[in-house]
Amino acid sequence: MPQSSPDRSLRVVVAAVVEHDDGRIFLARRLPDAHLGGLWEFPGGAVEDGETPEEALARELVEELGVRISVAGPITFAFHRDEQRDVLLLFYAARIVQGEPRGLQGQEVRWFARAELAALATPPADAALVRRFSSNQA
């Protein structure tokens, strides 16, 4: 694995694994012109200075989906390295406590049955967790 140079930044990103009462999993599709455009992912975003990961996750889901959530706790993490930075992605279990999710930034959003997950194109950092849910191991 290549060594990190001193000027590389570490970006901490959080993502919500939201499971419906009937077992379906909520995903959002990245906008076509975005990095990794068109791929399905767990919704979330970057942790800003002064925020805890849980606060960032709650803020991001209000901004992107118009919902308030309750964060149950961490599930797993993933590390990804791209050309500009290192990314630490923290996945949290969450429940929607207010609102119905909708793509406020123009993104497609949808609840998926676990059996549908394996066929989806996802970012590399999300892939292992999507596989875990699709095989009912989560």
Coordinates of N, CA and C in Angstrom, one line a residue:
M1 N 0.8 -1.2 0.0 CA 0.0 0.0 0.0 C 0.9 1.2 0.0
P2 N 0.6 2.2 -0.8 CA 1.4 3.4 -0.9 C 1.4 4.2 0.4
Q3 N 2.5 4.8 0.8 CA 2.6 5.6 2.0 C 1.8 6.9 1.8
S4 N 1.2 7.4 2.9 CA 0.6 8.7 2.8 C 1.7 9.8 2.9
S5 N 1.6 10.8 2.0 CA 2.5 11.9 2.1 C 2.0 12.9 3.2
P6 N 2.9 13.7 3.8 CA 2.5 14.6 4.9 C 1.4 15.5 4.5
D7 N 1.3 15.9 3.2 CA 0.3 16.9 2.8 C -1.1 16.3 2.5
R8 N -1.2 15.0 2.6 CA -2.5 14.3 2.3 C -3.4 14.6 3.5
S9 N -4.6 14.8 3.2 CA -5.6 15.0 4.3 C -6.4 13.8 4.6
L10 N -6.9 13.7 5.8 CA -7.8 12.6 6.2 C -9.2 13.2 6.3
R11 N -10.1 12.7 5.5 CA -11.5 13.1 5.6 C -12.3 12.1 6.3
V12 N -13.0 12.5 7.3 CA -13.9 11.6 8.1 C -15.3 11.7 7.5
V13 N -15.9 10.6 7.1 CA -17.2 10.7 6.5 C -18.1 9.7 7.3
V14 N -19.4 10.0 7.4 CA -20.3 9.2 8.2 C -21.4 8.8 7.2
A15 N -22.0 7.6 7.4 CA -23.0 7.1 6.6 C -24.1 6.3 7.5
A16 N -25.3 6.5 7.2 CA -26.4 5.9 7.9 C -26.9 4.6 7.3
V17 N -27.0 3.6 8.0 CA -27.6 2.3 7.6 C -29.0 2.4 8.2
V18 N -30.0 2.7 7.4 CA -31.3 2.9 7.9 C -32.2 1.7 7.4
E19 N -32.7 1.0 8.4 CA -33.5 -0.2 8.1 C -34.9 0.1 8.5
H20 N -35.8 -0.2 7.5 CA -37.2 -0.1 7.7 C -37.7 -1.2 8.7
D21 N -38.9 -1.0 9.3 CA -39.4 -2.0 10.1 C -39.6 -3.4 9.4
D22 N -39.9 -3.3 8.1 CA -40.1 -4.5 7.3 C -38.8 -5.1 6.8
G23 N -37.6 -4.6 7.2 CA -36.3 -5.1 6.8 C -35.7 -4.5 5.6
R24 N -36.4 -3.6 4.9 CA -35.8 -3.0 3.7 C -34.7 -2.0 4.2
I25 N -33.8 -1.8 3.3 CA -32.6 -0.9 3.5 C -32.7 0.4 2.7
F26 N -32.5 1.5 3.2 CA -32.6 2.8 2.5 C -31.2 3.2 1.9
L27 N -31.2 3.5 0.6 CA -30.0 3.9 -0.1 C -30.4 5.2 -1.0
A28 N -29.3 5.9 -1.2 CA -29.4 7.1 -2.1 C -28.5 6.9 -3.3
R29 N -28.8 7.4 -4.4 CA -28.0 7.3 -5.6 C -27.2 8.6 -5.8
R30 N -25.9 8.5 -6.0 CA -25.1 9.6 -6.2 C -25.5 10.3 -7.5
L31 N -25.4 11.6 -7.5 CA -25.8 12.4 -8.7 C -24.8 12.0 -9.9
P32 N -25.3 12.0 -11.1 CA -24.5 11.5 -12.2 C -23.2 12.2 -12.4
D33 N -23.2 13.5 -12.1 CA -21.9 14.3 -12.3 C -21.0 14.4 -11.1
A34 N -21.4 13.7 -10.1 CA -20.6 13.6 -8.8 C -19.5 12.6 -8.9
H35 N -18.5 12.6 -8.1 CA -17.5 11.6 -8.0 C -18.3 10.3 -7.7
L36 N -17.9 9.2 -8.4 CA -18.6 7.9 -8.3 C -20.1 8.1 -8.6
G37 N -20.4 9.0 -9.6 CA -21.8 9.3 -10.0 C -22.6 8.0 -10.4
G38 N -23.8 8.0 -10.0 CA -24.8 6.9 -10.4 C -24.7 5.7 -9.5
L39 N -23.8 5.7 -8.5 CA -23.7 4.5 -7.6 C -24.7 4.7 -6.4
W40 N -25.2 3.6 -6.0 CA -26.1 3.6 -4.8 C -25.2 3.5 -3.5
E41 N -25.6 4.3 -2.5 CA -24.8 4.3 -1.3 C -25.7 4.6 -0.1
F42 N -25.1 4.3 1.1 CA -25.7 4.7 2.4 C -25.6 6.2 2.5
P43 N -26.7 6.9 2.8 CA -26.6 8.3 2.9 C -25.8 8.9 4.0
G44 N -25.2 10.0 3.8 CA -24.4 10.6 4.8 C -23.5 11.7 4.3
G45 N -22.4 12.0 4.9 CA -21.5 13.0 4.4 C -20.4 13.3 5.4
A46 N -19.6 14.4 5.1 CA -18.4 14.7 5.9 C -18.7 15.2 7.2
V47 N -17.8 14.9 8.2 CA -17.9 15.4 9.5 C -17.1 16.8 9.5
E48 N -17.8 17.8 9.9 CA -17.2 19.1 10.0 C -16.5 19.4 11.3
D49 N -15.6 20.4 11.3 CA -14.9 20.7 12.5 C -15.8 21.0 13.6
G50 N -15.6 20.4 14.8 CA -16.4 20.7 16.0 C -17.6 19.7 16.1
E51 N -17.8 18.9 15.1 CA -19.0 18.0 15.2 C -18.5 16.6 15.6
T52 N -19.4 15.9 16.3 CA -19.2 14.5 16.5 C -19.7 13.8 15.3
P53 N -19.3 12.5 15.1 CA -19.8 11.8 13.9 C -21.3 11.7 14.0
E54 N -21.9 11.5 15.1 CA -23.4 11.4 15.3 C -24.1 12.7 14.9
E55 N -23.5 13.8 15.3 CA -24.1 15.1 15.0 C -24.0 15.3 13.5
A56 N -22.9 15.0 12.9 CA -22.7 15.1 11.4 C -23.7 14.3 10.7
L57 N -23.9 13.1 11.1 CA -24.9 12.2 10.5 C -26.3 12.8 10.5
A58 N -26.7 13.2 11.7 CA -28.0 13.8 11.9 C -28.2 15.1 11.0
R59 N -27.2 15.9 10.9 CA -27.2 17.1 10.1 C -27.3 16.8 8.6
E60 N -26.5 15.8 8.2 CA -26.5 15.4 6.8 C -27.8 14.9 6.3
L61 N -28.5 14.1 7.1 CA -29.7 13.5 6.7 C -30.9 14.5 6.7
V62 N -30.8 15.5 7.5 CA -31.7 16.6 7.4 C -31.5 17.4 6.1
E63 N -30.2 17.7 5.8 CA -29.9 18.5 4.6 C -30.2 17.7 3.4
E64 N -29.9 16.5 3.3 CA -30.0 15.7 2.1 C -31.3 15.0 1.9
L65 N -32.0 14.6 3.0 CA -33.2 13.8 2.9 C -34.4 14.4 3.6
G66 N -34.2 15.4 4.4 CA -35.3 16.1 5.1 C -35.9 15.2 6.2
V67 N -35.1 14.3 6.8 CA -35.5 13.5 7.9 C -34.7 13.7 9.1
R68 N -35.3 13.5 10.3 CA -34.6 13.4 11.5 C -34.4 12.0 11.9
I69 N -33.2 11.7 12.5 CA -32.9 10.3 12.8 C -32.5 10.2 14.2
S70 N -32.5 8.9 14.7 CA -32.0 8.5 16.0 C -30.8 7.6 15.6
V71 N -29.6 7.9 16.1 CA -28.5 7.1 15.8 C -28.3 6.1 16.9
A72 N -28.4 4.8 16.4 CA -28.3 3.7 17.4 C -26.9 3.4 17.8
G73 N -26.0 3.5 16.9 CA -24.6 3.2 17.2 C -23.8 2.8 16.0
P74 N -22.5 2.7 16.2 CA -21.6 2.3 15.1 C -21.8 0.8 14.7
I75 N -21.6 0.6 13.3 CA -21.7 -0.8 12.8 C -20.3 -1.3 12.4
T76 N -19.7 -0.5 11.6 CA -18.4 -0.8 11.1 C -17.7 0.4 10.5
F77 N -16.5 0.2 9.9 CA -15.9 1.3 9.2 C -15.2 0.8 8.0
A78 N -14.8 1.7 7.1 CA -14.1 1.4 5.9 C -13.0 2.5 5.7
F79 N -11.9 2.1 5.1 CA -10.9 3.1 4.7 C -10.7 3.1 3.2
H80 N -10.6 4.3 2.6 CA -10.5 4.4 1.2 C -9.4 5.5 0.9
R81 N -8.6 5.2 -0.1 CA -7.6 6.2 -0.5 C -7.9 6.6 -1.9
D82 N -8.0 7.9 -2.2 CA -8.1 8.3 -3.6 C -6.9 9.2 -3.9
E83 N -7.0 9.9 -5.0 CA -5.9 10.7 -5.5 C -5.5 11.9 -4.6
Q84 N -6.6 12.5 -3.9 CA -6.4 13.7 -3.1 C -6.2 13.4 -1.6
R85 N -6.9 12.4 -1.1 CA -7.0 12.3 0.3 C -7.2 10.8 0.7
D86 N -7.1 10.6 2.0 CA -7.5 9.4 2.7 C -8.9 9.6 3.3
V87 N -9.8 8.6 3.2 CA -11.1 8.8 3.6 C -11.4 7.6 4.6
L88 N -11.8 8.0 5.8 CA -12.3 7.1 6.9 C -13.8 7.2 6.9
L89 N -14.5 6.1 6.5 CA -16.0 6.1 6.5 C -16.5 5.3 7.6
L90 N -17.3 6.0 8.5 CA -17.9 5.4 9.7 C -19.4 5.1 9.4
F91 N -19.8 3.8 9.5 CA -21.2 3.5 9.3 C -21.9 3.3 10.6
Y92 N -23.1 3.9 10.7 CA -23.9 3.9 11.9 C -25.3 3.3 11.6
A93 N -25.8 2.6 12.5 CA -27.2 2.2 12.4 C -28.1 3.4 12.9
A94 N -29.1 3.6 12.1 CA -30.0 4.7 12.4 C -31.4 4.4 12.1
R95 N -32.3 5.1 12.7 CA -33.8 5.0 12.5 C -34.3 6.4 12.2
I96 N -35.2 6.4 11.2 CA -35.9 7.7 11.0 C -37.0 7.9 12.0
V97 N -36.9 9.1 12.7 CA -37.9 9.4 13.7 C -38.9 10.4 13.3
Q98 N -38.6 11.2 12.2 CA -39.5 12.2 11.8 C -39.2 12.4 10.3
G99 N -40.3 12.4 9.5 CA -40.2 12.7 8.1 C -40.2 11.5 7.2
E100 N -40.4 11.7 5.9 CA -40.3 10.7 4.9 C -39.1 11.1 4.0
P101 N -38.1 10.2 3.8 CA -36.9 10.6 3.0 C -37.3 10.9 1.6
R102 N -36.7 12.0 1.1 CA -36.8 12.4 -0.3 C -35.4 13.1 -0.7
G103 N -35.1 13.0 -1.9 CA -33.8 13.5 -2.4 C -33.9 15.0 -2.6
L104 N -33.5 15.8 -1.5 CA -33.5 17.2 -1.6 C -32.5 17.8 -2.4
Q105 N -31.5 17.1 -2.9 CA -30.4 17.6 -3.7 C -30.5 17.0 -5.1
G106 N -31.7 16.5 -5.4 CA -31.9 15.9 -6.8 C -31.5 14.5 -6.9
Q107 N -31.1 13.9 -5.9 CA -30.7 12.5 -5.9 C -31.9 11.5 -5.9
E108 N -31.7 10.4 -6.5 CA -32.7 9.3 -6.4 C -32.6 8.6 -5.1
V109 N -33.7 8.3 -4.4 CA -33.6 7.6 -3.1 C -34.6 6.5 -3.2
R110 N -34.3 5.4 -2.4 CA -35.2 4.3 -2.5 C -35.0 3.3 -1.3
W111 N -36.0 2.6 -0.9 CA -35.9 1.5 0.0 C -35.7 0.2 -0.8
F112 N -34.8 -0.6 -0.5 CA -34.5 -1.8 -1.2 C -34.7 -3.1 -0.3
A113 N -35.3 -4.1 -0.8 CA -35.4 -5.4 -0.2 C -34.0 -5.9 -0.1
R114 N -33.6 -6.7 0.9 CA -32.3 -7.2 1.0 C -31.9 -8.0 -0.2
A115 N -32.8 -8.7 -0.8 CA -32.5 -9.6 -2.0 C -32.1 -8.7 -3.2
E116 N -32.5 -7.4 -3.2 CA -32.2 -6.6 -4.3 C -30.8 -6.0 -4.2
L117 N -30.2 -5.9 -3.0 CA -29.0 -5.2 -2.8 C -27.8 -5.7 -3.6
A118 N -27.6 -7.0 -3.7 CA -26.5 -7.6 -4.4 C -26.3 -7.2 -5.8
A119 N -27.4 -6.8 -6.5 CA -27.3 -6.4 -7.9 C -27.0 -5.0 -8.1
L120 N -26.9 -4.2 -7.0 CA -26.7 -2.7 -7.1 C -25.2 -2.4 -7.3
A121 N -24.9 -1.4 -8.1 CA -23.6 -0.8 -8.2 C -23.4 0.1 -7.1
T122 N -22.3 -0.1 -6.3 CA -22.1 0.7 -5.1 C -20.6 1.2 -5.1
P123 N -20.3 2.2 -4.3 CA -18.9 2.6 -4.2 C -18.1 1.5 -3.4
P124 N -16.8 1.4 -3.7 CA -16.0 0.4 -3.1 C -16.2 0.4 -1.6
A125 N -16.2 1.5 -0.9 CA -16.3 1.6 0.5 C -17.6 1.1 1.1
D126 N -18.7 1.1 0.3 CA -20.0 0.6 0.8 C -20.2 -0.9 0.4
A127 N -19.4 -1.4 -0.5 CA -19.7 -2.7 -1.1 C -19.7 -3.9 -0.1
A128 N -18.8 -3.9 0.8 CA -18.8 -5.1 1.8 C -20.0 -5.0 2.7
L129 N -20.4 -3.9 3.1 CA -21.6 -3.8 4.0 C -22.8 -4.1 3.2
V130 N -22.9 -3.6 2.0 CA -24.1 -4.0 1.1 C -24.2 -5.5 1.0
R131 N -23.1 -6.1 0.7 CA -23.1 -7.6 0.6 C -23.5 -8.3 1.9
R132 N -23.0 -7.7 3.0 CA -23.4 -8.3 4.3 C -24.9 -8.2 4.5
F133 N -25.5 -7.1 4.2 CA -27.0 -6.9 4.3 C -27.7 -7.8 3.3
S134 N -27.2 -7.9 2.1 CA -27.9 -8.7 1.1 C -27.9 -10.2 1.4
S135 N -26.9 -10.6 2.2 CA -26.9 -12.0 2.6 C -27.5 -12.3 3.9
N136 N -28.2 -11.2 4.5 CA -28.9 -11.3 5.8 C -27.9 -11.6 6.9
Q137 N -26.7 -11.2 6.8 CA -25.7 -11.4 7.9 C -25.7 -10.2 8.9
A138 N -26.4 -9.1 8.6 CA -26.3 -7.9 9.4 C -27.4 -7.9 10.4

